[in-house]
N, CA, C and O atoms as CSV, one atom per row, in Angstrom:
chain,resi,resn,atom,element,x,y,z
A,1,MET,N,N,-23.873,-25.744,20.867
A,1,MET,CA,C,-24.993,-25.357,21.684
A,1,MET,C,C,-26.118,-26.351,21.406
A,1,MET,O,O,-26.495,-26.557,20.252
A,2,ASN,N,N,-26.640,-26.953,22.435
A,2,ASN,CA,C,-27.630,-28.010,22.259
A,2,ASN,C,C,-28.989,-27.625,22.813
A,2,ASN,O,O,-29.509,-28.299,23.702
A,3,GLU,N,N,-29.566,-26.556,22.302
A,3,GLU,CA,C,-30.913,-26.164,22.691
A,3,GLU,C,C,-31.904,-27.140,22.064
A,3,GLU,O,O,-31.683,-27.611,20.948
A,4,PRO,N,N,-33.006,-27.454,22.777
A,4,PRO,CA,C,-34.035,-28.293,22.171
A,4,PRO,C,C,-34.590,-27.619,20.913
A,4,PRO,O,O,-34.919,-26.433,20.936
A,5,GLY,N,N,-34.692,-28.366,19.829
A,5,GLY,CA,C,-35.221,-27.829,18.582
A,5,GLY,C,C,-34.241,-26.978,17.799
A,5,GLY,O,O,-34.615,-26.342,16.813
A,6,ARG,N,N,-32.996,-26.962,18.228
A,6,ARG,CA,C,-31.976,-26.102,17.615
A,6,ARG,C,C,-31.885,-26.302,16.108
A,6,ARG,O,O,-31.893,-25.333,15.348
A,7,GLU,N,N,-31.798,-27.549,15.679
A,7,GLU,CA,C,-31.647,-27.827,14.247
A,7,GLU,C,C,-32.848,-27.332,13.453
A,7,GLU,O,O,-32.686,-26.772,12.369
A,8,ASN,N,N,-34.052,-27.534,13.986
A,8,ASN,CA,C,-35.254,-27.069,13.292
A,8,ASN,C,C,-35.250,-25.554,13.136
A,8,ASN,O,O,-35.595,-25.030,12.077
A,9,VAL,N,N,-34.858,-24.852,14.200
A,9,VAL,CA,C,-34.818,-23.389,14.149
A,9,VAL,C,C,-33.766,-22.922,13.146
A,9,VAL,O,O,-34.038,-22.057,12.314
A,10,LEU,N,N,-32.571,-23.494,13.226
A,10,LEU,CA,C,-31.505,-23.091,12.304
A,10,LEU,C,C,-31.884,-23.366,10.854
A,10,LEU,O,O,-31.628,-22.541,9.976
A,11,ASN,N,N,-32.490,-24.516,10.602
A,11,ASN,CA,C,-32.923,-24.832,9.240
A,11,ASN,C,C,-33.962,-23.830,8.747
A,11,ASN,O,O,-33.904,-23.382,7.602
A,12,ALA,N,N,-34.906,-23.483,9.606
A,12,ALA,CA,C,-35.944,-22.528,9.217
A,12,ALA,C,C,-35.347,-21.165,8.888
A,12,ALA,O,O,-35.755,-20.522,7.921
A,13,VAL,N,N,-34.389,-20.727,9.686
A,13,VAL,CA,C,-33.744,-19.431,9.431
A,13,VAL,C,C,-32.971,-19.470,8.119
A,13,VAL,O,O,-33.056,-18.542,7.315
A,14,HIS,N,N,-32.224,-20.538,7.906
A,14,HIS,CA,C,-31.415,-20.618,6.690
A,14,HIS,C,C,-32.257,-20.812,5.427
A,14,HIS,O,O,-31.822,-20.449,4.335
A,15,GLU,N,N,-33.457,-21.382,5.567
A,15,GLU,CA,C,-34.351,-21.556,4.422
A,15,GLU,C,C,-35.065,-20.259,4.059
A,15,GLU,O,O,-35.570,-20.113,2.946
A,16,SER,N,N,-35.107,-19.332,4.987
A,16,SER,CA,C,-35.854,-18.097,4.788
A,16,SER,C,C,-35.096,-17.115,3.907
A,16,SER,O,O,-33.880,-16.961,4.020
A,17,ASP,N,N,-35.837,-16.458,3.030
A,17,ASP,CA,C,-35.247,-15.384,2.229
A,17,ASP,C,C,-35.082,-14.119,3.063
A,17,ASP,O,O,-34.172,-13.324,2.830
A,18,ASN,N,N,-35.964,-13.943,4.027
A,18,ASN,CA,C,-35.960,-12.749,4.862
A,18,ASN,C,C,-36.125,-13.139,6.320
A,18,ASN,O,O,-37.229,-13.465,6.757
A,19,ALA,N,N,-35.051,-13.109,7.062
A,19,ALA,CA,C,-35.106,-13.382,8.497
A,19,ALA,C,C,-34.921,-12.058,9.223
A,19,ALA,O,O,-34.072,-11.250,8.846
A,20,ALA,N,N,-35.711,-11.839,10.257
A,20,ALA,CA,C,-35.653,-10.571,10.990
A,20,ALA,C,C,-35.438,-10.836,12.468
A,20,ALA,O,O,-35.764,-11.905,12.984
A,21,ILE,N,N,-34.884,-9.840,13.132
A,21,ILE,CA,C,-34.631,-9.937,14.563
A,21,ILE,C,C,-34.701,-8.541,15.164
A,21,ILE,O,O,-34.311,-7.561,14.529
A,22,CYS,N,N,-35.195,-8.459,16.379
A,22,CYS,CA,C,-35.133,-7.199,17.109
A,22,CYS,C,C,-33.671,-6.983,17.497
A,22,CYS,O,O,-32.990,-7.926,17.899
A,23,VAL,N,N,-33.193,-5.762,17.380
A,23,VAL,CA,C,-31.771,-5.480,17.615
A,23,VAL,C,C,-31.297,-5.896,19.001
A,23,VAL,O,O,-30.101,-6.108,19.200
A,24,ILE,N,N,-32.202,-6.017,19.958
A,24,ILE,CA,C,-31.794,-6.451,21.304
A,24,ILE,C,C,-31.253,-7.872,21.289
A,24,ILE,O,O,-30.553,-8.286,22.212
A,25,GLY,N,N,-31.582,-8.622,20.231
A,25,GLY,CA,C,-31.101,-9.992,20.114
A,25,GLY,C,C,-29.586,-10.084,20.076
A,25,GLY,O,O,-29.012,-11.078,20.523
A,26,TYR,N,N,-28.939,-9.067,19.554
A,26,TYR,CA,C,-27.476,-9.057,19.490
A,26,TYR,C,C,-26.886,-9.147,20.892
A,26,TYR,O,O,-26.016,-9.976,21.159
A,27,THR,N,N,-27.362,-8.296,21.774
A,27,THR,CA,C,-26.884,-8.297,23.159
A,27,THR,C,C,-27.303,-9.572,23.874
A,27,THR,O,O,-26.523,-10.154,24.627
A,28,GLU,N,N,-28.533,-10.002,23.638
A,28,GLU,CA,C,-29.016,-11.220,24.288
A,28,GLU,C,C,-28.182,-12.440,23.911
A,28,GLU,O,O,-27.860,-13.260,24.770
A,29,LEU,N,N,-27.833,-12.563,22.646
A,29,LEU,CA,C,-27.031,-13.707,22.220
A,29,LEU,C,C,-25.647,-13.679,22.853
A,29,LEU,O,O,-25.167,-14.700,23.346
A,30,HIS,N,N,-25.008,-12.525,22.842
A,30,HIS,CA,C,-23.703,-12.415,23.504
A,30,HIS,C,C,-23.822,-12.792,24.981
A,30,HIS,O,O,-22.980,-13.516,25.511
A,31,SER,N,N,-24.858,-12.303,25.633
A,31,SER,CA,C,-25.066,-12.588,27.051
A,31,SER,C,C,-25.299,-14.076,27.297
A,31,SER,O,O,-24.733,-14.656,28.223
A,32,ALA,N,N,-26.134,-14.687,26.463
A,32,ALA,CA,C,-26.448,-16.110,26.639
A,32,ALA,C,C,-25.217,-16.985,26.434
A,32,ALA,O,O,-24.976,-17.918,27.199
A,33,PHE,N,N,-24.445,-16.682,25.405
A,33,PHE,CA,C,-23.231,-17.465,25.169
A,33,PHE,C,C,-22.236,-17.266,26.308
A,33,PHE,O,O,-21.598,-18.219,26.755
A,34,GLY,N,N,-22.105,-16.026,26.775
A,34,GLY,CA,C,-21.196,-15.741,27.886
A,34,GLY,C,C,-21.611,-16.443,29.167
A,34,GLY,O,O,-20.769,-16.957,29.903
A,35,ARG,N,N,-22.923,-16.464,29.433
A,35,ARG,CA,C,-23.424,-17.157,30.629
A,35,ARG,C,C,-23.107,-18.640,30.562
A,35,ARG,O,O,-22.675,-19.232,31.551
A,36,ARG,N,N,-23.319,-19.236,29.410
A,36,ARG,CA,C,-23.031,-20.669,29.264
A,36,ARG,C,C,-21.545,-20.957,29.438
A,36,ARG,O,O,-21.168,-21.994,29.985
A,37,LEU,N,N,-20.711,-20.044,28.976
A,37,LEU,CA,C,-19.270,-20.206,29.161
A,37,LEU,C,C,-18.916,-20.100,30.643
A,37,LEU,O,O,-18.180,-20.940,31.161
A,38,ARG,N,N,-19.427,-19.084,31.329
A,38,ARG,CA,C,-19.138,-18.902,32.758
A,38,ARG,C,C,-19.625,-20.079,33.595
A,38,ARG,O,O,-18.986,-20.455,34.578
A,39,GLN,N,N,-20.756,-20.658,33.205
A,39,GLN,CA,C,-21.304,-21.797,33.941
A,39,GLN,C,C,-20.693,-23.120,33.482
A,39,GLN,O,O,-21.106,-24.191,33.924
A,40,ARG,N,N,-19.733,-23.034,32.614
A,40,ARG,CA,C,-18.996,-24.189,32.096
A,40,ARG,C,C,-19.886,-25.194,31.375
A,40,ARG,O,O,-19.620,-26.395,31.377
A,41,GLU,N,N,-20.948,-24.680,30.757
A,41,GLU,CA,C,-21.804,-25.518,29.922
A,41,GLU,C,C,-21.200,-25.681,28.535
A,41,GLU,O,O,-21.500,-26.641,27.824
A,42,ILE,N,N,-20.346,-24.731,28.155
A,42,ILE,CA,C,-19.637,-24.798,26.881
A,42,ILE,C,C,-18.172,-24.430,27.121
A,42,ILE,O,O,-17.828,-23.782,28.109
A,43,THR,N,N,-17.335,-24.856,26.204
A,43,THR,CA,C,-15.909,-24.537,26.297
A,43,THR,C,C,-15.645,-23.166,25.665
A,43,THR,O,O,-16.510,-22.594,25.001
A,44,GLN,N,N,-14.450,-22.664,25.884
A,44,GLN,CA,C,-14.053,-21.406,25.245
A,44,GLN,C,C,-14.123,-21.533,23.723
A,44,GLN,O,O,-14.530,-20.600,23.030
A,45,GLU,N,N,-13.724,-22.689,23.219
A,45,GLU,CA,C,-13.777,-22.911,21.771
A,45,GLU,C,C,-15.218,-22.887,21.260
A,45,GLU,O,O,-15.499,-22.267,20.234
A,46,GLU,N,N,-16.137,-23.560,21.970
A,46,GLU,CA,C,-17.546,-23.556,21.571
A,46,GLU,C,C,-18.131,-22.147,21.649
A,46,GLU,O,O,-18.915,-21.740,20.792
A,47,PHE,N,N,-17.738,-21.411,22.687
A,47,PHE,CA,C,-18.170,-20.022,22.825
A,47,PHE,C,C,-17.738,-19.219,21.601
A,47,PHE,O,O,-18.543,-18.503,21.007
A,48,GLN,N,N,-16.475,-19.341,21.232
A,48,GLN,CA,C,-15.958,-18.562,20.106
A,48,GLN,C,C,-16.616,-18.969,18.797
A,48,GLN,O,O,-16.885,-18.118,17.949
A,49,ILE,N,N,-16.876,-20.253,18.623
A,49,ILE,CA,C,-17.572,-20.721,17.420
A,49,ILE,C,C,-18.968,-20.106,17.348
A,49,ILE,O,O,-19.401,-19.659,16.285
A,50,ALA,N,N,-19.669,-20.084,18.482
A,50,ALA,CA,C,-21.018,-19.514,18.522
A,50,ALA,C,C,-20.995,-18.020,18.214
A,50,ALA,O,O,-21.815,-17.528,17.439
A,51,ILE,N,N,-20.055,-17.301,18.823
A,51,ILE,CA,C,-19.942,-15.860,18.579
A,51,ILE,C,C,-19.591,-15.597,17.117
A,51,ILE,O,O,-20.178,-14.721,16.482
A,52,ASP,N,N,-18.645,-16.346,16.592
A,52,ASP,CA,C,-18.246,-16.164,15.190
A,52,ASP,C,C,-19.419,-16.427,14.241
A,52,ASP,O,O,-19.611,-15.696,13.269
A,53,ALA,N,N,-20.195,-17.467,14.524
A,53,ALA,CA,C,-21.355,-17.783,13.686
A,53,ALA,C,C,-22.386,-16.664,13.758
A,53,ALA,O,O,-22.963,-16.272,12.744
A,54,MET,N,N,-22.612,-16.152,14.970
A,54,MET,CA,C,-23.567,-15.064,15.127
A,54,MET,C,C,-23.102,-13.828,14.360
A,54,MET,O,O,-23.890,-13.196,13.656
A,55,GLU,N,N,-21.842,-13.492,14.497
A,55,GLU,CA,C,-21.298,-12.319,13.803
A,55,GLU,C,C,-21.364,-12.498,12.284
A,55,GLU,O,O,-21.614,-11.539,11.553
A,56,ARG,N,N,-21.143,-13.708,11.820
A,56,ARG,CA,C,-21.206,-13.994,10.385
A,56,ARG,C,C,-22.640,-13.860,9.862
A,56,ARG,O,O,-22.861,-13.328,8.774
A,57,ASP,N,N,-23.613,-14.348,10.647
A,57,ASP,CA,C,-25.006,-14.347,10.206
A,57,ASP,C,C,-25.717,-13.016,10.438
A,57,ASP,O,O,-26.694,-12.715,9.753
A,58,TRP,N,N,-25.248,-12.222,11.383
A,58,TRP,CA,C,-25.955,-10.999,11.784
A,58,TRP,C,C,-26.294,-10.081,10.605
A,58,TRP,O,O,-27.420,-9.587,10.544
A,59,PRO,N,N,-25.383,-9.832,9.676
A,59,PRO,CA,C,-25.698,-8.906,8.580
A,59,PRO,C,C,-26.864,-9.336,7.692
A,59,PRO,O,O,-27.488,-8.488,7.053
A,60,ARG,N,N,-27.170,-10.621,7.640
A,60,ARG,CA,C,-28.252,-11.069,6.757
A,60,ARG,C,C,-29.643,-10.838,7.344
A,60,ARG,O,O,-30.642,-10.945,6.633
A,61,PHE,N,N,-29.711,-10.520,8.641
A,61,PHE,CA,C,-30.999,-10.291,9.287
A,61,PHE,C,C,-31.516,-8.884,9.012
A,61,PHE,O,O,-30.749,-7.923,8.956
A,62,ILE,N,N,-32.816,-8.785,8.843
A,62,ILE,CA,C,-33.481,-7.494,8.864
A,62,ILE,C,C,-33.583,-7.122,10.340
A,62,ILE,O,O,-34.099,-7.901,11.142
A,63,LYS,N,N,-33.100,-5.949,10.697
A,63,LYS,CA,C,-33.100,-5.547,12.108
A,63,LYS,C,C,-34.295,-4.651,12.403
A,63,LYS,O,O,-34.545,-3.665,11.709
A,64,ILE,N,N,-35.030,-5.021,13.453
A,64,ILE,CA,C,-36.157,-4.226,13.922
A,64,ILE,C,C,-35.670,-3.413,15.114
A,64,ILE,O,O,-35.190,-3.965,16.104
A,65,GLN,N,N,-35.797,-2.105,15.007
A,65,GLN,CA,C,-35.321,-1.217,16.064
A,65,GLN,C,C,-36.277,-1.233,17.258
A,65,GLN,O,O,-37.489,-1.374,17.094
A,66,ALA,N,N,-35.727,-1.091,18.435
A,66,ALA,CA,C,-36.527,-1.047,19.671
A,66,ALA,C,C,-36.970,0.395,19.907
A,66,ALA,O,O,-36.450,1.082,20.786
A,67,THR,N,N,-37.930,0.837,19.116
A,67,THR,CA,C,-38.442,2.202,19.208
A,67,THR,C,C,-39.379,2.344,20.403
A,67,THR,O,O,-39.751,1.357,21.039
A,68,GLU,N,N,-39.748,3.572,20.693
A,68,GLU,CA,C,-40.710,3.804,21.775
A,68,GLU,C,C,-42.029,3.100,21.476
A,68,GLU,O,O,-42.637,2.517,22.373
A,69,GLU,N,N,-42.472,3.151,20.231
A,69,GLU,CA,C,-43.730,2.500,19.852
A,69,GLU,C,C,-43.651,0.989,20.040
A,69,GLU,O,O,-44.597,0.363,20.517
A,70,LEU,N,N,-42.516,0.410,19.662
A,70,LEU,CA,C,-42.345,-1.028,19.836
A,70,LEU,C,C,-42.332,-1.384,21.320
A,70,LEU,O,O,-42.916,-2.389,21.725
A,71,CYS,N,N,-41.674,-0.567,22.121
A,71,CYS,CA,C,-41.629,-0.812,23.568
A,71,CYS,C,C,-43.023,-0.731,24.184
A,71,CYS,O,O,-43.348,-1.502,25.087
A,72,LYS,N,N,-43.840,0.190,23.705
A,72,LYS,CA,C,-45.215,0.288,24.210
A,72,LYS,C,C,-46.026,-0.943,23.820
A,72,LYS,O,O,-46.806,-1.461,24.619
A,73,ALA,N,N,-45.839,-1.404,22.593
A,73,ALA,CA,C,-46.527,-2.628,22.168
A,73,ALA,C,C,-46.069,-3.813,23.011
A,73,ALA,O,O,-46.880,-4.651,23.405
A,74,ALA,N,N,-44.775,-3.880,23.286
A,74,ALA,CA,C,-44.229,-4.965,24.108
A,74,ALA,C,C,-44.775,-4.908,25.525
A,74,ALA,O,O,-45.037,-5.945,26.134
A,75,ALA,N,N,-44.947,-3.704,26.050
A,75,ALA,CA,C,-45.494,-3.568,27.406
A,75,ALA,C,C,-46.866,-4.225,27.492
A,75,ALA,O,O,-47.193,-4.858,28.495
A,76,GLY,N,N,-47.658,-4.076,26.452
A,76,GLY,CA,C,-48.964,-4.721,26.431
A,76,GLY,C,C,-48.876,-6.236,26.394
A,76,GLY,O,O,-49.757,-6.925,26.910
A,77,LEU,N,N,-47.826,-6.756,25.791
A,77,LEU,CA,C,-47.654,-8.210,25.705
A,77,LEU,C,C,-47.188,-8.830,27.017
A,77,LEU,O,O,-47.302,-10.042,27.198
A,78,THR,N,N,-46.669,-8.024,27.930
A,78,THR,CA,C,-46.217,-8.577,29.213
A,78,THR,C,C,-47.381,-9.118,30.033
A,78,THR,O,O,-47.169,-9.903,30.957
A,79,GLN,N,N,-48.604,-8.712,29.712
A,79,GLN,CA,C,-49.771,-9.241,30.432
A,79,GLN,C,C,-49.958,-10.740,30.192
A,79,GLN,O,O,-50.726,-11.394,30.896
A,80,HIS,N,N,-49.261,-11.273,29.206
A,80,HIS,CA,C,-49.330,-12.707,28.908
A,80,HIS,C,C,-48.236,-13.491,29.625
A,80,HIS,O,O,-48.007,-14.662,29.318
A,81,GLY,N,N,-47.564,-12.855,30.573
A,81,GLY,CA,C,-46.537,-13.538,31.355
A,81,GLY,C,C,-45.161,-13.530,30.720
A,81,GLY,O,O,-44.286,-14.291,31.133
A,82,LEU,N,N,-44.957,-12.685,29.723
A,82,LEU,CA,C,-43.651,-12.619,29.071
A,82,LEU,C,C,-42.705,-11.692,29.820
A,82,LEU,O,O,-43.123,-10.688,30.396
A,83,ARG,N,N,-41.427,-12.044,29.802
A,83,ARG,CA,C,-40.395,-11.141,30.298
A,83,ARG,C,C,-40.265,-9.998,29.303
A,83,ARG,O,O,-40.671,-10.118,28.148
A,84,SER,N,N,-39.703,-8.901,29.757
A,84,SER,CA,C,-39.654,-7.691,28.932
A,84,SER,C,C,-38.964,-7.909,27.585
A,84,SER,O,O,-39.492,-7.491,26.555
A,85,LEU,N,N,-37.810,-8.547,27.570
A,85,LEU,CA,C,-37.098,-8.727,26.303
A,85,LEU,C,C,-37.820,-9.700,25.380
A,85,LEU,O,O,-37.804,-9.529,24.161
A,86,ASP,N,N,-38.452,-10.719,25.951
A,86,ASP,CA,C,-39.241,-11.638,25.131
A,86,ASP,C,C,-40.427,-10.904,24.511
A,86,ASP,O,O,-40.771,-11.129,23.350
A,87,ALA,N,N,-41.046,-10.025,25.296
A,87,ALA,CA,C,-42.163,-9.234,24.783
A,87,ALA,C,C,-41.704,-8.330,23.639
A,87,ALA,O,O,-42.443,-8.131,22.674
A,88,LEU,N,N,-40.504,-7.787,23.738
A,88,LEU,CA,C,-39.966,-6.965,22.644
A,88,LEU,C,C,-39.770,-7.786,21.370
A,88,LEU,O,O,-40.078,-7.314,20.275
A,89,HIS,N,N,-39.268,-8.988,21.504
A,89,HIS,CA,C,-39.096,-9.844,20.323
A,89,HIS,C,C,-40.442,-10.149,19.669
A,89,HIS,O,O,-40.567,-10.096,18.446
A,90,LEU,N,N,-41.435,-10.465,20.473
A,90,LEU,CA,C,-42.748,-10.766,19.914
A,90,LEU,C,C,-43.370,-9.519,19.294
A,90,LEU,O,O,-43.977,-9.597,18.226
A,91,ALA,N,N,-43.228,-8.384,19.944
A,91,ALA,CA,C,-43.753,-7.134,19.382
A,91,ALA,C,C,-43.097,-6.834,18.034
A,91,ALA,O,O,-43.760,-6.361,17.112
A,92,ALA,N,N,-41.807,-7.105,17.920
A,92,ALA,CA,C,-41.107,-6.901,16.649
A,92,ALA,C,C,-41.689,-7.813,15.568
A,92,ALA,O,O,-41.893,-7.383,14.433
A,93,ALA,N,N,-41.951,-9.051,15.919
A,93,ALA,CA,C,-42.531,-9.988,14.954
A,93,ALA,C,C,-43.934,-9.550,14.538
A,93,ALA,O,O,-44.304,-9.658,13.368
A,94,LEU,N,N,-44.703,-9.062,15.490
A,94,LEU,CA,C,-46.049,-8.586,15.167
A,94,LEU,C,C,-45.990,-7.365,14.257
A,94,LEU,O,O,-46.840,-7.206,13.381
A,95,GLU,N,N,-45.007,-6.509,14.452
A,95,GLU,CA,C,-44.823,-5.345,13.578
A,95,GLU,C,C,-44.513,-5.801,12.151
A,95,GLU,O,O,-45.051,-5.255,11.188
A,96,ILE,N,N,-43.658,-6.785,12.025
A,96,ILE,CA,C,-43.340,-7.308,10.691
A,96,ILE,C,C,-44.571,-7.945,10.065
A,96,ILE,O,O,-44.812,-7.807,8.866
A,97,GLN,N,N,-45.348,-8.641,10.885
A,97,GLN,CA,C,-46.560,-9.280,10.378
A,97,GLN,C,C,-47.511,-8.229,9.796
A,97,GLN,O,O,-48.138,-8.465,8.763
A,98,ILE,N,N,-47.617,-7.086,10.445
A,98,ILE,CA,C,-48.461,-6.003,9.932
A,98,ILE,C,C,-47.925,-5.512,8.589
A,98,ILE,O,O,-48.697,-5.230,7.672
A,99,GLN,N,N,-46.614,-5.413,8.478
A,99,GLN,CA,C,-45.994,-4.870,7.265
A,99,GLN,C,C,-46.012,-5.833,6.087
A,99,GLN,O,O,-46.284,-5.424,4.958
A,100,VAL,N,N,-45.726,-7.105,6.334
A,100,VAL,CA,C,-45.588,-8.045,5.212
A,100,VAL,C,C,-46.605,-9.176,5.206
A,100,VAL,O,O,-46.784,-9.840,4.185
A,101,GLY,N,N,-47.268,-9.401,6.323
A,101,GLY,CA,C,-48.327,-10.389,6.366
A,101,GLY,C,C,-47.928,-11.807,6.703
A,101,GLY,O,O,-48.595,-12.441,7.520
A,102,ASN,N,N,-46.883,-12.328,6.118
A,102,ASN,CA,C,-46.530,-13.731,6.315
A,102,ASN,C,C,-45.301,-13.843,7.205
A,102,ASN,O,O,-44.175,-13.617,6.761
A,103,VAL,N,N,-45.530,-14.195,8.469
A,103,VAL,CA,C,-44.441,-14.269,9.446
A,103,VAL,C,C,-44.471,-15.626,10.129
A,103,VAL,O,O,-45.536,-16.137,10.475
A,104,VAL,N,N,-43.308,-16.193,10.315
A,104,VAL,CA,C,-43.154,-17.386,11.143
A,104,VAL,C,C,-42.255,-16.984,12.295
A,104,VAL,O,O,-41.158,-16.470,12.078
A,105,PHE,N,N,-42.710,-17.211,13.519
A,105,PHE,CA,C,-41.967,-16.809,14.706
A,105,PHE,C,C,-41.156,-17.988,15.221
A,105,PHE,O,O,-41.668,-19.102,15.325
A,106,LEU,N,N,-39.887,-17.742,15.545
A,106,LEU,CA,C,-38.999,-18.792,16.041
A,106,LEU,C,C,-38.332,-18.361,17.334
A,106,LEU,O,O,-37.880,-17.223,17.462
A,107,SER,N,N,-38.273,-19.267,18.283
A,107,SER,CA,C,-37.567,-19.019,19.538
A,107,SER,C,C,-37.287,-20.358,20.194
A,107,SER,O,O,-37.993,-21.339,19.965
A,108,PHE,N,N,-36.241,-20.383,21.018
A,108,PHE,CA,C,-35.970,-21.569,21.827
A,108,PHE,C,C,-36.781,-21.544,23.118
A,108,PHE,O,O,-36.850,-22.553,23.819
A,109,ASP,N,N,-37.391,-20.413,23.442
A,109,ASP,CA,C,-38.110,-20.227,24.698
A,109,ASP,C,C,-39.538,-20.763,24.569
A,109,ASP,O,O,-40.329,-20.246,23.780
A,110,ILE,N,N,-39.862,-21.785,25.336
A,110,ILE,CA,C,-41.161,-22.450,25.231
A,110,ILE,C,C,-42.305,-21.516,25.599
A,110,ILE,O,O,-43.321,-21.492,24.905
A,111,GLN,N,N,-42.165,-20.745,26.676
A,111,GLN,CA,C,-43.215,-19.808,27.086
A,111,GLN,C,C,-43.442,-18.754,26.008
A,111,GLN,O,O,-44.585,-18.433,25.682
A,112,LEU,N,N,-42.375,-18.223,25.465
A,112,LEU,CA,C,-42.496,-17.219,24.408
A,112,LEU,C,C,-43.186,-17.815,23.185
A,112,LEU,O,O,-44.042,-17.166,22.583
A,113,MET,N,N,-42.831,-19.018,22.816
A,113,MET,CA,C,-43.472,-19.667,21.671
A,113,MET,C,C,-44.959,-19.908,21.929
A,113,MET,O,O,-45.784,-19.756,21.028
A,114,ARG,N,N,-45.294,-20.284,23.160
A,114,ARG,CA,C,-46.703,-20.515,23.495
A,114,ARG,C,C,-47.510,-19.234,23.320
A,114,ARG,O,O,-48.587,-19.250,22.725
A,115,VAL,N,N,-46.992,-18.134,23.834
A,115,VAL,CA,C,-47.692,-16.855,23.703
A,115,VAL,C,C,-47.703,-16.406,22.244
A,115,VAL,O,O,-48.731,-15.942,21.750
A,116,ALA,N,N,-46.592,-16.535,21.561
A,116,ALA,CA,C,-46.518,-16.123,20.154
A,116,ALA,C,C,-47.550,-16.856,19.307
A,116,ALA,O,O,-48.115,-16.285,18.374
A,117,GLY,N,N,-47.793,-18.124,19.636
A,117,GLY,CA,C,-48.755,-18.918,18.886
A,117,GLY,C,C,-50.169,-18.375,18.938
A,117,GLY,O,O,-50.999,-18.739,18.105
A,118,ARG,N,N,-50.460,-17.514,19.898
A,118,ARG,CA,C,-51.773,-16.871,19.968
A,118,ARG,C,C,-51.924,-15.792,18.898
A,118,ARG,O,O,-53.042,-15.415,18.547
A,119,PHE,N,N,-50.805,-15.299,18.385
A,119,PHE,CA,C,-50.812,-14.163,17.470
A,119,PHE,C,C,-50.255,-14.469,16.081
A,119,PHE,O,O,-50.660,-13.855,15.094
A,120,ILE,N,N,-49.329,-15.419,16.011
A,120,ILE,CA,C,-48.582,-15.687,14.781
A,120,ILE,C,C,-48.536,-17.196,14.562
A,120,ILE,O,O,-48.342,-17.947,15.518
A,121,PRO,N,N,-48.713,-17.657,13.316
A,121,PRO,CA,C,-48.577,-19.094,13.066
A,121,PRO,C,C,-47.168,-19.575,13.424
A,121,PRO,O,O,-46.179,-18.893,13.154
A,122,LEU,N,N,-47.098,-20.732,14.022
A,122,LEU,CA,C,-45.809,-21.321,14.374
A,122,LEU,C,C,-45.480,-22.408,13.370
A,122,LEU,O,O,-46.365,-23.119,12.895
A,123,ARG,N,N,-44.225,-22.530,13.057
A,123,ARG,CA,C,-43.786,-23.566,12.119
A,123,ARG,C,C,-43.872,-24.921,12.805
A,123,ARG,O,O,-43.428,-25.075,13.943
A,124,GLU,N,N,-44.439,-25.896,12.119
A,124,GLU,CA,C,-44.586,-27.239,12.674
A,124,GLU,C,C,-43.229,-27.804,13.068
A,124,GLU,O,O,-42.259,-27.695,12.317
A,125,GLY,N,N,-43.167,-28.410,14.252
A,125,GLY,CA,C,-41.940,-29.037,14.722
A,125,GLY,C,C,-41.004,-28.100,15.454
A,125,GLY,O,O,-39.917,-28.508,15.863
A,126,ILE,N,N,-41.410,-26.842,15.627
A,126,ILE,CA,C,-40.522,-25.890,16.286
A,126,ILE,C,C,-41.082,-25.412,17.610
A,126,ILE,O,O,-40.321,-24.904,18.434
A,127,SER,N,N,-42.341,-25.547,17.848
A,127,SER,CA,C,-42.915,-25.012,19.082
A,127,SER,C,C,-42.440,-25.741,20.310
A,127,SER,O,O,-42.840,-25.400,21.424
């Protein structure tokens, strides 16, 4: 998978002692890999490698549940032009920021990163 900034994002995740994700990310990743396979952007082998890597890494993530409160917070973030699922990811990161204070937000989505930068410090070289 050749997303712009992919290596920087992967390195940041692997360097982190605590990486978190909103649980909707599981479905989103499966969907994104499947879409790329259907559009013939990746081969079946690349698809399977991506799925296997995701399944291998998934247990190490702290999972943020998509609760009603989180969904309400995300609804407020849609005023910044975010799609609903992107708003949920950012709301999850903001929730973690409240709990632990030091959060770095990572995404391949440029619009999401731009909005996130208004609320959370972005890691240099990843925006």
